Amino acid sequence: MQIIRNRTLYDVVIIGSGAGGGMAAKVLTEAGANVLMLEAGPMWDPVKDSNMMRWNYDSPRRGGSIPARQGGEYDAALGGWTLDGEPYTNAPGSEFGWFRSRMLGGRTNHWGRISLRFGPDDFRRKSVDGLGDDWPITYDDIKPYYDEVDKLVGVFGANLGPRFPNEPDGIWLPPPQPRCYEHLIRQASEKLDIPCVTARLSILTRPHNGRAACHYCGQCNRGCMTHSNFSSPSVLLPPAMATGRLQIVAGAMAREVTVDANGLADGVAYIDKATGQDNHVRGRIVVLAASACESARILLNSRSARFPQGLGNSTGNVGRYLTDSTGLGVTGFIPSMMDMPPHNEDGVGGMHLYMPWWLDNKKLDFPRGYHIEISGGRRMPGGGFGGGIQNHTGTDASGAALDFGGYGAKLKNDYRRLYGATVNFAGRGEMIPNRDTYLDLDPRTVDKWGIPVLRFHFAWSDNERKQGKHMQETFRAIIQQMGGTPMSSMPGPEDDYGLAAGGRIIHELGVTRMGSAPSTSVLNKYCQAHDAKNVFVTDGGPFVSQADKNCTWTILALSMRTSTYIAEQRKAGAL
Ligand SMILES: Cc1cc2nc3c(=O)[nH]c(=O)nc-3n(C[C@H](O)[C@H](O)[C@H](O)COP(=O)(O)OP(=O)(O)OC[C@H]3O[C@@H](n4cnc5c(N)ncnc54)[C@H](O)[C@@H]3O)c2cc1C
Ligand code: SF4
């Protein structure tokens, strides 16, 4: 096989340009390192490439999904649940979905921007309830980095006070006002003693660090032309580029990390996707940030005489302890929100209020918890809007039965009456990590470049199923308290109470986890491989547990901490 070898020796080679890779590039270039970044997708510039200003009716598909953009034709994500020529497989009985964006900035271009810190208990779960493992670091170790991420990126929110000791304070921009339907949800949930509080999203409600404030178009998933929300290409890569020390190679699919005779990484082998040609770049340090599962795949494929099971995998832990958030949603039709006079519900491209975990597990039949994300109201209509008009059932204020649908003028008028009269509740909860939920390389399947692909082994346990049942009952109770009707029937245990399959919440974590003991972990507390001191992971792989929070704010803080450590070690001559 002919390999094109780049003779330049870079201080650091980073694989991936999303949350973890972008932060590493910023910190390391600003600390003086010459960095080469390999990115499997094309370049992506939010100013030129975002569809933020398009109307759904500009397209005959009304913004519906297309194979190259499975989140919608105007969505920022290039890719989705399937990628042409890049399969993954599931072992018998396993059902795991893997969402991949292939583009500069990865999934940070269209993520939900829900930016929750983990709390003190989230780093010591085993000490709290005896399940899973504690992290090798505490909240106090990571707090300074959360603070720096808040200041750098900008996040709106509010402190929640002593009722929520596991929801840490942050450094907040002022939050936007709740929308009409959010007020109504809050009124109902508080009657059930379910707190509904200010959300925490990395969207600018004030100009911040040279970036403009949000103008409330509500289209964050399309990428933001004014850089008013967080994405790696808006916030992390520009300052790294400005140092003159970052070189980005787009369309570069990393195949493996190569090692020298001493077992240290000496570079990365990658495919140039435009030519199909094999290439090799040299680096003193390699940072994997290709997203948790892809970084594990690269390590498992990095086989050598020294590491026959893959780099970092001497104790067989690469791929183990795979987790995703538990999740499900229930939509409710709220007749009192019908026939609303036209009013402005503009806001950020996400919720202004949410519900953090509020209960005591000692009084419940399952461990850990979940938070509730709310949506609804008068969003821009698109393909599939309304979700089946005939499902809107209930009674109006006079008690008369409601009946929608049919044809012609009545149908059109029904849509007008119903516009904005639904609310949705989505639970995002914590799974207990376990060694038997994992990924490995499929011995029979390769991608279009001949690289072995991942095979997932995933199952929910009764802990998660009971959590799902509790979510269902809670969401239905709030909808009923609002005088509404759930638009789906209550699923039973045979359907896991409606829990989404593993991976579908897109918070996959933990496959290169950190720990003090090499026998049960891949990385040390600085996300540095036990096997090779110049190999680091800065995506979601190092997580020891999931928390009932979305993961990206912690990926950013951990990546900043790891990259700061690398910079210090370089300065001290230890790397
Ligand atoms: C629809 C959606 C909504 C979400 N909402 C939220 C939310 O509200 N809050 C939250 O916390 N999280 C959310 N997430 C999750 C969030 O996007 C991820 O946690 C985060 O982007 C992970 O960052 P990362 O750097 O690990 O990976 P990514 O952002 O996926 O970046 C990985 C990069 O590596 C590149 N790459 C992959 N393989 C290779 C290879 N072999 N060689 C070279 N490059 C490679 C990819 O092209 C990509 O650019 C959401 C995700 C989705 C899809
Ligand atoms: S809602 Fe705000 S942050 Fe989101 S895309 Fe529109 S202007 Fe940008």
XYZ file of C-alpha atoms and ligand atoms in Angstrom, residues 15-22 38-41 75 77 99-108 110-116 252-255 270 289-292 294-295 297-298 373 505-509 538-541 549-553 555, ligand 1:
113
model
C -8.748 14.139 15.260
C -12.170 15.820 14.985
C -13.281 19.463 15.147
C -16.461 19.342 17.261
C -16.862 20.337 20.905
C -13.904 18.310 22.196
C -11.562 18.889 19.236
C -12.397 22.573 18.806
C -7.875 16.076 10.811
C -11.589 16.419 10.066
C -13.525 13.731 8.186
C -16.164 16.149 6.874
C -30.772 21.687 9.196
C -26.152 18.623 10.186
C -25.902 9.897 14.854
C -22.866 11.276 13.050
C -22.403 14.733 11.566
C -19.525 14.857 9.116
C -18.523 18.522 8.829
C -16.246 21.095 10.387
C -17.583 21.518 13.925
C -19.389 18.161 13.928
C -22.661 18.070 15.820
C -22.053 21.448 17.469
C -27.033 21.988 15.066
C -27.160 20.675 18.644
C -29.870 21.923 21.046
C -27.495 24.260 22.998
C -28.888 22.959 26.309
C -25.828 23.605 28.425
C -26.077 21.995 31.863
C -9.443 13.424 6.226
C -10.809 10.174 7.675
C -8.501 9.004 10.487
C -7.909 5.287 10.325
C -5.802 8.771 7.491
C -11.938 13.966 19.593
C -13.806 12.206 16.807
C -16.877 11.747 19.115
C -16.932 9.048 21.795
C -15.551 6.994 16.712
C -12.534 7.661 18.940
C -13.174 2.786 16.957
C -9.906 4.482 15.974
C -37.255 19.589 28.217
C -30.908 10.685 22.463
C -27.430 11.319 20.945
C -25.588 11.490 24.266
C -23.386 8.438 23.754
C -20.624 8.432 26.342
C -11.283 14.937 24.717
C -14.790 13.924 23.580
C -17.512 12.096 25.550
C -15.472 8.877 25.821
C -27.901 16.312 32.221
C -26.948 16.760 28.569
C -23.236 16.145 28.192
C -21.689 18.813 25.971
C -20.947 21.493 28.573
C -17.173 17.734 27.225
C -29.951 16.993 17.229
C -28.958 17.028 18.359
C -29.262 17.778 19.484
C -28.348 17.805 20.540
N -28.636 18.607 21.607
C -27.773 18.682 22.631
C -28.013 19.572 23.712
O -28.983 20.342 23.711
N -27.137 19.603 24.736
C -26.040 18.811 24.750
O -25.290 18.879 25.729
N -25.756 17.983 23.724
C -26.593 17.901 22.668
N -26.304 17.092 21.597
C -25.072 16.300 21.636
C -23.856 17.115 21.171
O -24.012 17.501 19.841
C -22.602 16.284 21.341
O -22.483 15.889 22.697
C -21.316 17.007 20.979
O -21.369 17.595 19.718
C -20.175 16.015 21.050
O -18.965 16.665 20.723
P -17.760 15.818 20.147
O -16.643 16.764 19.922
O -17.515 14.654 21.024
O -18.290 15.194 18.780
P -18.861 15.861 17.458
O -19.434 17.185 17.740
O -19.722 14.847 16.813
O -17.548 16.073 16.576
C -16.788 14.986 16.109
C -16.053 15.414 14.840
O -15.133 14.394 14.488
C -15.203 14.162 13.093
N -14.801 12.783 12.854
C -15.505 11.667 13.128
N -14.796 10.589 12.776
C -13.620 11.025 12.287
C -12.468 10.371 11.764
N -12.351 9.023 11.704
N -11.432 11.143 11.329
C -11.509 12.512 11.387
N -12.579 13.159 11.876
C -13.620 12.422 12.337
C -16.656 14.426 12.738
O -16.815 14.703 11.366
C -16.973 15.610 13.647
O -16.683 16.835 13.028
C -27.158 17.053 20.498
C -26.862 16.318 19.348
C -27.750 16.301 18.287
C -27.390 15.522 17.064
